[in-house]
Short mmCIF file of C-alpha atoms in Angstrom, two decimals:
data_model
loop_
_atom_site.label_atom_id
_atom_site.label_comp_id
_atom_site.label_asym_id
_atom_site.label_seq_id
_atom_site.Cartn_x
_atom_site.Cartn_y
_atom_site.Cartn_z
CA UNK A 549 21.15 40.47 -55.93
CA UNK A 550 23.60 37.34 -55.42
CA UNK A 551 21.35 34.43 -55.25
CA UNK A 552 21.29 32.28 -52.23
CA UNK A 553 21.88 28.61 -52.47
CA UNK A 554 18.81 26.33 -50.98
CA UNK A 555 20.70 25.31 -47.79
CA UNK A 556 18.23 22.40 -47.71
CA UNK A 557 19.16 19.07 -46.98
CA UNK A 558 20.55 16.94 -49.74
CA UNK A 559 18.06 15.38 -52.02
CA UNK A 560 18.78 12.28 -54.80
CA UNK A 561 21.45 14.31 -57.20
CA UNK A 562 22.12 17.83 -57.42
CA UNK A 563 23.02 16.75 -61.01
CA UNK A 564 19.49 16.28 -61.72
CA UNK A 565 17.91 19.02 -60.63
CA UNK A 566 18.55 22.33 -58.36
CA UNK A 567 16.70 24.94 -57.00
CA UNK A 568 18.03 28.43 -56.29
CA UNK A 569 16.21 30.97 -54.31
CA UNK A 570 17.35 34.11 -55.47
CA UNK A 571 14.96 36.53 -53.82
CA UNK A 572 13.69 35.86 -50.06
CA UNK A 573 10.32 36.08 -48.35
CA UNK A 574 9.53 39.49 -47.15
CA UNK A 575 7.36 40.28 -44.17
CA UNK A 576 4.65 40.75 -46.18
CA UNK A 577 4.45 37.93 -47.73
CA UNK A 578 5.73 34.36 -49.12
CA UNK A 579 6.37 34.87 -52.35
CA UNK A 580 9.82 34.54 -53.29
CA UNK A 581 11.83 34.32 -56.09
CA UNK A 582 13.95 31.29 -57.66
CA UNK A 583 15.32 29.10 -60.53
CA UNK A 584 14.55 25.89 -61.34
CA UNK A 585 17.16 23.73 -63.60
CA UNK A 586 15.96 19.99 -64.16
CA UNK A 587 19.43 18.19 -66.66
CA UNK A 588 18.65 18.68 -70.23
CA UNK A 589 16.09 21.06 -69.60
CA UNK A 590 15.84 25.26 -70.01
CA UNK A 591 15.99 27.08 -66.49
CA UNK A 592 12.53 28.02 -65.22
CA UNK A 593 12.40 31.35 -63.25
CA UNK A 594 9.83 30.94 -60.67
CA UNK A 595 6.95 31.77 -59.57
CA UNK A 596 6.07 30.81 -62.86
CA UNK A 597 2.99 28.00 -64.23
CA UNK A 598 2.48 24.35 -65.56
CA UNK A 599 -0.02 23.74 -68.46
CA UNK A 600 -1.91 20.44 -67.74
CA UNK A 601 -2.20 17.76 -70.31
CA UNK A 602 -4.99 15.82 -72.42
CA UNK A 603 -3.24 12.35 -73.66
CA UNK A 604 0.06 13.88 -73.47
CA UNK A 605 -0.69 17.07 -75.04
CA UNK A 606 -1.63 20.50 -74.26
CA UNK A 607 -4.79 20.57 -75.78
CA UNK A 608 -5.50 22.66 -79.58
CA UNK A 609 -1.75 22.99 -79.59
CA UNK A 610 0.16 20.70 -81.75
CA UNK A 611 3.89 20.34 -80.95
CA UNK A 612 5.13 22.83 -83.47
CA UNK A 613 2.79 25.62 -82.68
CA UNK A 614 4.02 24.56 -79.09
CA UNK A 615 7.28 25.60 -79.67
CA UNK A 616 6.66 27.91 -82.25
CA UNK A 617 3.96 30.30 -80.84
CA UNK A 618 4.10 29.61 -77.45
CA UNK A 619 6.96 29.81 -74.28
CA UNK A 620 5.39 26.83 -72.20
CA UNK A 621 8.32 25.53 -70.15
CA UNK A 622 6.38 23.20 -67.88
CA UNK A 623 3.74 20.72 -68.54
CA UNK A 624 1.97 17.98 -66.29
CA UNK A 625 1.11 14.40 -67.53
CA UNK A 626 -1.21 12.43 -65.13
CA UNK A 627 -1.12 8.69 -65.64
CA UNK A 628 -4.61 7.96 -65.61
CA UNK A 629 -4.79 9.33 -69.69
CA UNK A 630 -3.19 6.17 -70.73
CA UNK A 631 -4.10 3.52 -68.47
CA UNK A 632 -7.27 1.60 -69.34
CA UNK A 633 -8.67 -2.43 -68.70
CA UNK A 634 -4.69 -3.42 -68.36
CA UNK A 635 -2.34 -1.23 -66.81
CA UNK A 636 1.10 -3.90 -67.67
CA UNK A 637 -0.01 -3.91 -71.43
CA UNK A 638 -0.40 -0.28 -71.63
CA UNK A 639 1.06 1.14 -75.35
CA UNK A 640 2.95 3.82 -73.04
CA UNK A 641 4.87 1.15 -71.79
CA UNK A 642 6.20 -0.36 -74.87
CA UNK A 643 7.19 2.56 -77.38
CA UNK A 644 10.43 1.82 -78.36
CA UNK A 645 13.13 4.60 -77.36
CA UNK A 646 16.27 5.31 -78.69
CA UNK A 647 19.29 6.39 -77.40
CA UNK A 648 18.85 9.24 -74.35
CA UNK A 649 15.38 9.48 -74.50
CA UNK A 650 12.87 7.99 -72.04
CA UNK A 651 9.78 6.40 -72.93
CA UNK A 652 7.25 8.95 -71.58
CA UNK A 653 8.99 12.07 -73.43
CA UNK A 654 8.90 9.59 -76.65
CA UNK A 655 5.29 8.40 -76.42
CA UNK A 656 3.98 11.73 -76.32
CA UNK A 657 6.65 13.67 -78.29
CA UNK A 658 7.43 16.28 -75.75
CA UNK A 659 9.81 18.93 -77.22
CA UNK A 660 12.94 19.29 -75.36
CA UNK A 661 12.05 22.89 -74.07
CA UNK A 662 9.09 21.35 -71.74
CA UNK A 663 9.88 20.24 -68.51
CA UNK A 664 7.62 16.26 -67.78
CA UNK A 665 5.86 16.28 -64.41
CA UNK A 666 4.33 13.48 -63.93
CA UNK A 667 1.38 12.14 -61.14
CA UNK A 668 -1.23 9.92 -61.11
CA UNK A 669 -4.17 12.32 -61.85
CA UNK A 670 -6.09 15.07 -64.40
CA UNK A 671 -5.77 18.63 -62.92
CA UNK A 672 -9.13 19.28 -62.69
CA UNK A 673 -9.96 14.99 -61.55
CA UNK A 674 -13.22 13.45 -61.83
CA UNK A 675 -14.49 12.53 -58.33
CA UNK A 676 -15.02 9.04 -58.82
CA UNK A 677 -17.63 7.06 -57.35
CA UNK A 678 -15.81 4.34 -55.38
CA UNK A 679 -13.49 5.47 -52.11
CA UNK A 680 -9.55 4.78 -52.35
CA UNK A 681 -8.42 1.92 -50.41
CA UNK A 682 -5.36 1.32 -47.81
CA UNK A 683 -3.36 0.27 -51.01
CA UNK A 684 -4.85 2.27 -54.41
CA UNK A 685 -6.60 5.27 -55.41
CA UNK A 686 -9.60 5.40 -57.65
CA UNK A 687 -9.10 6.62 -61.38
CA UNK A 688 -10.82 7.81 -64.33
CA UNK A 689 -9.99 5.95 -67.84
CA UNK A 690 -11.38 6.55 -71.15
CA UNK A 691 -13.21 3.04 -70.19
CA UNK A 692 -14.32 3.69 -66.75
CA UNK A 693 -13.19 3.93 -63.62
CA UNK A 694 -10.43 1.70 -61.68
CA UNK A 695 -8.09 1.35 -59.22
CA UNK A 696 -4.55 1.98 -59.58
CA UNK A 697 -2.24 0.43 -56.95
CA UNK A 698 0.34 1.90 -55.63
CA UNK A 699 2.99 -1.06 -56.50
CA UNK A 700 1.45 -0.05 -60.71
CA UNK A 701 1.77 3.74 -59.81
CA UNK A 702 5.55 2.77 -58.30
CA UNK A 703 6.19 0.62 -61.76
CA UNK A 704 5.05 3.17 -63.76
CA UNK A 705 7.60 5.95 -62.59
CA UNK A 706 10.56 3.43 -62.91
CA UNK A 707 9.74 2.72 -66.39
CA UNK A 708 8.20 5.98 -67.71
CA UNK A 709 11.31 8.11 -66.17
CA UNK A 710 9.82 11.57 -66.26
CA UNK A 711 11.77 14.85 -65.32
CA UNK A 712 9.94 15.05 -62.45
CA UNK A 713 7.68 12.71 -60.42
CA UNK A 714 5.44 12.69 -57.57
CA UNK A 715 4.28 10.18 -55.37
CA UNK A 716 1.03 9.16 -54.75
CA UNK A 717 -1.58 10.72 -52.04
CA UNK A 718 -4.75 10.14 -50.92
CA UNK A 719 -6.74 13.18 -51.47
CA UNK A 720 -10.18 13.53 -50.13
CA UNK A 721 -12.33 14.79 -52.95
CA UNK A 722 -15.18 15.35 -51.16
CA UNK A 723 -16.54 17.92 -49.01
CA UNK A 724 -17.58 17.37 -44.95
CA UNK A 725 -15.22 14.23 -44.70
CA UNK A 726 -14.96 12.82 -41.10
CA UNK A 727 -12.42 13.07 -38.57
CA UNK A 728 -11.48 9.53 -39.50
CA UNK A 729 -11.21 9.90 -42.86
CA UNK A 730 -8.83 13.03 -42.33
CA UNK A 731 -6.36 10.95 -40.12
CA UNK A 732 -6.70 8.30 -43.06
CA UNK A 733 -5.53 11.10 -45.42
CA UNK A 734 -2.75 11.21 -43.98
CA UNK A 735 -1.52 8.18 -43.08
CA UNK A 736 -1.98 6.77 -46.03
CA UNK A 737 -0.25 9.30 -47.93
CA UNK A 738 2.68 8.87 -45.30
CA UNK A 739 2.83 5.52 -45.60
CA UNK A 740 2.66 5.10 -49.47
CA UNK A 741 5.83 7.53 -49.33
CA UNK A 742 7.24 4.85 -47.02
CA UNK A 743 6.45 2.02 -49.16
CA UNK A 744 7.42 4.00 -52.39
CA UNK A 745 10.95 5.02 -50.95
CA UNK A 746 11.24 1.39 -49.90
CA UNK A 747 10.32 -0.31 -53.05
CA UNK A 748 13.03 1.56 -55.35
CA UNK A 749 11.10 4.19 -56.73
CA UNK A 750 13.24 6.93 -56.08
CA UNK A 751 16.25 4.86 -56.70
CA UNK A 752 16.41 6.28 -60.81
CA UNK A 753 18.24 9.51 -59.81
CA UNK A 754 15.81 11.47 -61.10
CA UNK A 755 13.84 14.16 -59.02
CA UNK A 756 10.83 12.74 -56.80
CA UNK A 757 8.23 15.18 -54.90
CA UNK A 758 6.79 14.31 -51.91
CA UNK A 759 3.05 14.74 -52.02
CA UNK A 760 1.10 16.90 -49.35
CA UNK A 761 -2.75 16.36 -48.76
CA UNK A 762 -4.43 19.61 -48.12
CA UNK A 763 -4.82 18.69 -44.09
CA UNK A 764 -4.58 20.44 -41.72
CA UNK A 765 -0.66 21.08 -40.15
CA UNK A 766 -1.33 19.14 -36.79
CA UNK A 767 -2.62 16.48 -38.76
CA UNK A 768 0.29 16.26 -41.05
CA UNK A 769 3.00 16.63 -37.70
CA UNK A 770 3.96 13.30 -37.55
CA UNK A 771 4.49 13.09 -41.59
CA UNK A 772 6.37 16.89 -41.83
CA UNK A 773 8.60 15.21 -39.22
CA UNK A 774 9.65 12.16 -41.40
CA UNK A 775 9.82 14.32 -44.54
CA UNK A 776 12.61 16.11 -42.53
CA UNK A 777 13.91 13.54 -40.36
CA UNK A 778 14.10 10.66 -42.57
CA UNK A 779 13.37 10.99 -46.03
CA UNK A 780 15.56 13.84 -46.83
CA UNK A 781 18.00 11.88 -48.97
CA UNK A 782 15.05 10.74 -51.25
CA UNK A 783 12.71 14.19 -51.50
CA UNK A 784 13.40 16.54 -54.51
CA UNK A 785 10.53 18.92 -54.13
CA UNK A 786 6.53 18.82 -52.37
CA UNK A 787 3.63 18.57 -53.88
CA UNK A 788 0.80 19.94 -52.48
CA UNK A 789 -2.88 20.33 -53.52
CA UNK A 790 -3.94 23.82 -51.82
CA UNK A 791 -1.91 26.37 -51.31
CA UNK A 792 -3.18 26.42 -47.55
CA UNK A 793 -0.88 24.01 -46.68
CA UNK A 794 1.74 26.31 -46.91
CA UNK A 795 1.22 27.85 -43.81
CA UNK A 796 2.30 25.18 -41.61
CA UNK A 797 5.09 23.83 -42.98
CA UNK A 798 9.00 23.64 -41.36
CA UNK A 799 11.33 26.48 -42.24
CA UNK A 800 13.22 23.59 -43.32
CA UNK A 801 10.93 22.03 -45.91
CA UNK A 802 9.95 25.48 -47.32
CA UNK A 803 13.43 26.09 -48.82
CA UNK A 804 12.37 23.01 -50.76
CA UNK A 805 10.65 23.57 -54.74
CA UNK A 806 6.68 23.56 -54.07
CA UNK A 807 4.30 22.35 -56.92
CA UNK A 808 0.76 22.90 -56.72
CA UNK A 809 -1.68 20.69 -58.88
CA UNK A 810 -4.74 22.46 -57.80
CA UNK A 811 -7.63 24.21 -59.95
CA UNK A 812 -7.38 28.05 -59.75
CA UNK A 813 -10.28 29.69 -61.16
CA UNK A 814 -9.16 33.44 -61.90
CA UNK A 815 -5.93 35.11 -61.80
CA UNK A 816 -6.69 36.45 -58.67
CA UNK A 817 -6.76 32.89 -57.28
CA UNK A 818 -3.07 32.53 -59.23
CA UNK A 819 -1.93 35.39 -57.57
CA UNK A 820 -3.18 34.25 -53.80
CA UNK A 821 -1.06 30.67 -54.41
CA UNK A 822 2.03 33.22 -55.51
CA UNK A 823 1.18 35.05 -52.16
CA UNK A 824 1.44 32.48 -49.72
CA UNK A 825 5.08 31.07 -51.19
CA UNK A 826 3.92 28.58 -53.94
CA UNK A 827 6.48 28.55 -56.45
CA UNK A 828 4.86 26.40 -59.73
CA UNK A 829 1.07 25.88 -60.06
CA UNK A 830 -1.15 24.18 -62.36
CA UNK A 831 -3.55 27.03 -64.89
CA UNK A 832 -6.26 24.68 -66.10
CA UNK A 833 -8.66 27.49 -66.60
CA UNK A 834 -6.35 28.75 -69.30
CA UNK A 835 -7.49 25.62 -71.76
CA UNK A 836 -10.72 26.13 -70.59
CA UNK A 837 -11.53 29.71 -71.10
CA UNK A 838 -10.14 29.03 -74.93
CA UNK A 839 -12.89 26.21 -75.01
CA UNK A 840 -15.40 28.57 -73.97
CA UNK A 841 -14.13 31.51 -76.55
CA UNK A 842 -12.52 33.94 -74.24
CA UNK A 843 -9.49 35.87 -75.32
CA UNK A 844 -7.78 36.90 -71.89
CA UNK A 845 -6.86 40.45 -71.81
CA UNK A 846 -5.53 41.18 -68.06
CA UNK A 847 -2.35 42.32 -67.15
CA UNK A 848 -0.41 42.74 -64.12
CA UNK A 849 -0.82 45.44 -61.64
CA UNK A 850 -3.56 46.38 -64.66
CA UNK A 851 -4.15 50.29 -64.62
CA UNK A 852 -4.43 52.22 -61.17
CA UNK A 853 -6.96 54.57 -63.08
CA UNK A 854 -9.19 51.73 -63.69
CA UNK A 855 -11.77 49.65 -62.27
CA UNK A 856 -13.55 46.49 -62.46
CA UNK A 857 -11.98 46.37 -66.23
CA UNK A 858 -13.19 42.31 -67.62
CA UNK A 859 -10.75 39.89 -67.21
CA UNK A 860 -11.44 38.70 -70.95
CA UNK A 861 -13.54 38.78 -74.13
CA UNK A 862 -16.16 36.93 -75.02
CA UNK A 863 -15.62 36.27 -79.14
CA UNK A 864 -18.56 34.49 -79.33
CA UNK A 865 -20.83 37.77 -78.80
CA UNK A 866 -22.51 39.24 -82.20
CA UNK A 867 -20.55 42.62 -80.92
CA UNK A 868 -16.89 41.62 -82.26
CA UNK A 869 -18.27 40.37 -85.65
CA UNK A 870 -16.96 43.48 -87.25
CA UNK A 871 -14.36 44.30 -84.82
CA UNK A 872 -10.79 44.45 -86.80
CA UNK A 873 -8.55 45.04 -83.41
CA UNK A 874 -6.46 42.22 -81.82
CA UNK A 875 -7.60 40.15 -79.15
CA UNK A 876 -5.70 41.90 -76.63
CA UNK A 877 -4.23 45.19 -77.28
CA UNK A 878 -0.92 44.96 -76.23
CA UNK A 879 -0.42 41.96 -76.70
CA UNK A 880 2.73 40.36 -79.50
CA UNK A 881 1.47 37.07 -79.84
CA UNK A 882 1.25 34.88 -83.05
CA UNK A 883 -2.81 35.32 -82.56
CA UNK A 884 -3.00 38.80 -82.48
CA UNK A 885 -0.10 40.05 -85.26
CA UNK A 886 -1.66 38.23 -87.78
CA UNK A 887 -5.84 38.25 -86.69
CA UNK A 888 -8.41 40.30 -85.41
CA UNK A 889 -11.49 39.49 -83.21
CA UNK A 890 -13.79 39.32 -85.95
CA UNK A 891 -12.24 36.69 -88.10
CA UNK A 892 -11.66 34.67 -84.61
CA UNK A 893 -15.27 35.23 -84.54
CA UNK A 894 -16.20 33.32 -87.39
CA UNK A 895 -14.44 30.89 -86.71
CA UNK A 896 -16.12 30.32 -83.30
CA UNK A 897 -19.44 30.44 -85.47
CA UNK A 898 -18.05 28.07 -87.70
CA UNK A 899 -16.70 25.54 -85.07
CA UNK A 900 -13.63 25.68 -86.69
CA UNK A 901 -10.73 23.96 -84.56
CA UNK A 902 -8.54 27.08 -85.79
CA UNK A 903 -10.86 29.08 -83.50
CA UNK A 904 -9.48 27.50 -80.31
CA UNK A 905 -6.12 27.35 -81.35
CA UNK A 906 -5.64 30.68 -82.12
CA UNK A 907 -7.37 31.35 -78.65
CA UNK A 908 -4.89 28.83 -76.54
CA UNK A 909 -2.02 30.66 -78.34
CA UNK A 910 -2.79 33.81 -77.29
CA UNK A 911 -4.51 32.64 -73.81
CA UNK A 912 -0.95 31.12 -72.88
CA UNK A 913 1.02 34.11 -73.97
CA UNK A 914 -1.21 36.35 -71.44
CA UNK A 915 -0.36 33.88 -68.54
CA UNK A 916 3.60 34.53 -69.75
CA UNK A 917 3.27 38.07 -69.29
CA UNK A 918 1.15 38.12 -65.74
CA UNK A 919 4.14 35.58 -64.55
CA UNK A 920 6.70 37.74 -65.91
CA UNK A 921 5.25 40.44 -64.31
CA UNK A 922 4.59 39.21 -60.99
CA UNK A 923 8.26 38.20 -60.76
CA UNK A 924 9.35 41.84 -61.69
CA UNK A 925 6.91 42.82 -58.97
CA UNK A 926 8.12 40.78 -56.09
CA UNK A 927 11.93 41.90 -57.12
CA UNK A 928 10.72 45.60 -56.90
CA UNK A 929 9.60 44.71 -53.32
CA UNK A 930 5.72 45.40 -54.43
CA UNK A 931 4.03 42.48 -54.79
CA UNK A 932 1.91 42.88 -52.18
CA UNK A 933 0.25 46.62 -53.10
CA UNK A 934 0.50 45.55 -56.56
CA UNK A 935 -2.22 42.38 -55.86
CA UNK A 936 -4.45 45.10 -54.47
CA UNK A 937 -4.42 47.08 -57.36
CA UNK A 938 -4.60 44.04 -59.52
CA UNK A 939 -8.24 43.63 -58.06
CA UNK A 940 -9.12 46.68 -57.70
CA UNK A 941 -8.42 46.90 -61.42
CA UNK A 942 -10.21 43.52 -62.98
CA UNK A 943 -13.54 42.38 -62.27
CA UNK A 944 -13.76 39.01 -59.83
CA UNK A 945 -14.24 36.42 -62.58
CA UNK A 946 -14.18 35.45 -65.65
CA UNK A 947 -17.14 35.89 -68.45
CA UNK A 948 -18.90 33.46 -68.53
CA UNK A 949 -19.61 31.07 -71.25
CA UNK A 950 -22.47 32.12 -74.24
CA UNK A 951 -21.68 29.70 -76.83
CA UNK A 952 -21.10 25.66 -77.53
CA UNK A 953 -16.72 24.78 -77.29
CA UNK A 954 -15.11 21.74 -78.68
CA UNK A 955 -16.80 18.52 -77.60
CA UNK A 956 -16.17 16.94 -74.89
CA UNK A 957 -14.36 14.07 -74.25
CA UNK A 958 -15.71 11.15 -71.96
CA UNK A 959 -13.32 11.22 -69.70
CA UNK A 960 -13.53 14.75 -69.11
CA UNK A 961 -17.33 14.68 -67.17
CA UNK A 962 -18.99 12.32 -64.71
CA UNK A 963 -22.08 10.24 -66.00
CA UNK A 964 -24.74 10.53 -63.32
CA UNK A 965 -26.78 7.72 -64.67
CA UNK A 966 -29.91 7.61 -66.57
CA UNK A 967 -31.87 10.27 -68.32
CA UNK A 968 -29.25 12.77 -67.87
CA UNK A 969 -28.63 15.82 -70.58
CA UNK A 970 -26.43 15.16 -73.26
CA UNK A 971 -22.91 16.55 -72.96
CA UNK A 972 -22.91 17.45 -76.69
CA UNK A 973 -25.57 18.74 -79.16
CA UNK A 974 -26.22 16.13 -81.69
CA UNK A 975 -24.05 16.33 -84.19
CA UNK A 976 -26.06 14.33 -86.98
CA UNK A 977 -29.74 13.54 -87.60
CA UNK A 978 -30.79 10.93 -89.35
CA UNK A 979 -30.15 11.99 -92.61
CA UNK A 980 -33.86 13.70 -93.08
CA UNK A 981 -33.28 16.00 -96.13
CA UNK A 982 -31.99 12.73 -98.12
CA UNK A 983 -35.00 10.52 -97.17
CA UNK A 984 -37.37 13.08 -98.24
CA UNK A 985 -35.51 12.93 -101.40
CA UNK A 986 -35.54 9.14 -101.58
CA UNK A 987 -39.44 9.78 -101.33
CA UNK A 988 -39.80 12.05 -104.15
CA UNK A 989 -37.74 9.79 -105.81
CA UNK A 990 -40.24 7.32 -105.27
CA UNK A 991 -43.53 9.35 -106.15
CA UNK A 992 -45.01 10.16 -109.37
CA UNK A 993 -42.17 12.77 -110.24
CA UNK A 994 -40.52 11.71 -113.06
CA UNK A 995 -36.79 10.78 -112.58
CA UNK A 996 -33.94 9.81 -115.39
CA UNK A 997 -35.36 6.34 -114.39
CA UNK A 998 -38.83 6.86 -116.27
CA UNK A 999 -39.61 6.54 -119.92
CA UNK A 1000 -38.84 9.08 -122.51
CA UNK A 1001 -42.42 10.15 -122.64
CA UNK A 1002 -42.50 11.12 -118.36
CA UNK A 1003 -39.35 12.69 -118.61
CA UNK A 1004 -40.50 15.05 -121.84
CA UNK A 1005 -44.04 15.51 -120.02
CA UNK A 1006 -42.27 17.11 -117.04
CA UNK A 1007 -39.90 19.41 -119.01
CA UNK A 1008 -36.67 17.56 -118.23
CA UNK A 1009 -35.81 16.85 -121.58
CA UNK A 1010 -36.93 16.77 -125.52
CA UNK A 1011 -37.64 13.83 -126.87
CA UNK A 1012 -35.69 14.11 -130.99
CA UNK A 1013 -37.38 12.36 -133.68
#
């Protein structure tokens, strides 16, 4: 099939990135089929998936297992992981760079394979406690949380330079929200864009994505109508939070590349986002189901002689401790040519750090395969039947979690104040086996510290003449 060119309007530089649809919607459904080429970077054949980021990294991966073991080709870096009490005298900012590189790729040392995306936020956030305001949103830091304004969010993407950037929305992060604050949504989202496009910070050539709240379309009319109308020359791309918003968009805007920084659960919620015409989403449950010790094992349509087959394995269950077969059993991954379910078992029992890096390898090369395959299925023209099957086929969630992951991180969970559980089993007492030694020590026993005659009375030595 000879791909057609996106006959959308022109964005910053062609140079710098372009987006091919090569495969149409269909009646049936949104999903479509295209190539996206940022400069310097490997093609990325969408639909396809972006791996969120801890501090710049994909977390239990270092960089060479990254590019050894795994074929990530997209990750996404939020700001708020290296921001904390000053945002100007942030390390980030002054990493030296040599020639050709940027300073965000540098600080984190992001191989050359993985396409930077770059926003203000974690995918999943922490709701923070304070409201955002007509000029900032509210963060979380390693230190607390804050406000970043947009002028700091606008300074950041000028200096950091990632492949691609986003620009700053006010998402409501909490359920029931009024009227008012809907309408607030979205005109402050509108007019950050405004203020962004106005204060240089798409004028680095590189790609910039308009962000979409997840509103409602008649509540985003007035902002869908600018995007078009008069911020064409400056849009690369949207960014939207739900895949909902989809639905109402302009013929015109939808030949544009969509990312989605949401928080899919399942594969079946992956495979809804596909379905309604997203074209590169965020898979934070992939990290997280290695944290909790589950080896993926789906595929894509999965077996039509099957049903309600689990989505995973749970490796911390007693039943694989003896269990010599690989994690998945088709699967070619570093993980499961060289280990078996029992020794990842161990490991797990051990709280080894191996454990959930052999487990992230092999959860990421699953996601490669579904992707691959869901592209082969919307080529075939039967992507639609083949989701039905899909469910029909796997149970509705994951397993769910039986034993204790990695610890976590403070800025990974909300505090809710005082006399709330601890987020991680103590690690260390205090030190009880060595004081009851110390009081032995102390006692009657004899110790090399006595005289000859207590240390030959208790049998610890004979005393020569």
């Amino acid at each position: 099939m000879d791909p057609l060119e996106a006959d959308s309007p022109a964005r910053l530089s062609d140079a710098m990135l372009k987006f091919v649809l090569e495969h149409a919607a269909s009646s049936e459904t949104a999903a479509r089929l295209g190539q996206l080429t940022a400069w310097g970077r490997p093609t990325i054949n969408t639909p396809h998936y972006i791996a969120p980021t801890s501090r710049g990294v994909i977390p239990h991966l270092s960089h060479d297992n990254l590019q050894k073991h795994t074929r990530i080709s997209a990750v996404y870096v939020p700001l708020e992981d290296f921001i904390e009490k000053s945002h100007e005298n942030a390390p980030i900012y002054t990493t030296p760079t040599q020639e050709g590189e940027t300073p965000l790729r540098r600080y984190i040392g992001l191989p050359t394979q993985c396409l930077s995306i770059f926003g203000p936020r974690r995918v999943p956030s922490i709701t923070p406690p304070a409201h955002n305001t007509n000029s900032s949103i509210a963060i979380s830091t390693s230190v607390g949380f804050r406000f970043l304004e947009l002028e700091q969010y606008n300074n950041a993407l000028k200096r950091l330079k990632a492949d691609i950037s986003i620009s700053l929305a006010d998402v409501i992060q909490r359920e029931n929200a009024s009227v008012k604050r809907v309408e607030r949504s979205a005109d402050r989202t509108h007019a950050w864009l405004r203020d962004s496009v106005e204060g240089g910070a798409t004028q680095n050539s590189l790609p910039f994505f308009a962000s979409l709240p997840p509103l409602e379309p008649q509540t985003l009319s007035l902002y869908l109508g600018d995007l078009l109308d008069v911020y064409k020359e400056q849009i690369s791309g949207l960014c939207l939070y739900s895949p909902s918003t989809l639905a109402g968009l302009p013929d015109d805007l939808r030949q544009l590349p969509t990312l989605c920084l949401s928080d899919p659960t399942t594969p079946q919620a992956l495979l809804a986002g596909v379905h309604a015409g997203v074209d590169m989403m965020t898979v934070p449950f992939v990290t997280q189901s290695s944290e909790h010790g589950i080896a993926l094992s789906f595929s894509f349509p999965g077996s039509k002689n099957q049903s309600d087959k689990p989505l995973g394995s749970d490796l911390w269950s007693t039943a694989h401790a003896t269990d010599l077969s690989p994690l998945s059993p088709d699967c070619k991954c570093y993980t499961c040519r060289r280990h078996h379910r029992a020794y990842v078992h161990h490991l797990l029992q051990a709280n080894e750090m191996l454990a959930w890096t052999l487990l992230q390898i092999h959860n990421y090369t699953i996601i490669d395969s579904f992707f691959d395959s869901i592209r082969e299925s919307i080529k075939q023209g039967t992507f639609v039947a083949d989701i039905d099957a899909f469910c029909r086929a796997h149970e509705p969630e994951l397993p769910k979690q039986t034993g204790q992951g990695p610890r976590v991180r403070g800025y990974q969970t909300k505090s809710v104040g005082g006399g709330e559980m601890r987020k991680n089993p103590k690690a260390y007492g205090k030190l009880d086996d060595q004081m009851q030694k110390l009081a032995e020590a102390e006692s009657g026993v004899a110790t090399p510290d006595g005289d000859a005659n207590q240390i030959e009375e208790h049998g610890l030595a004979k005393k020569i003449e």
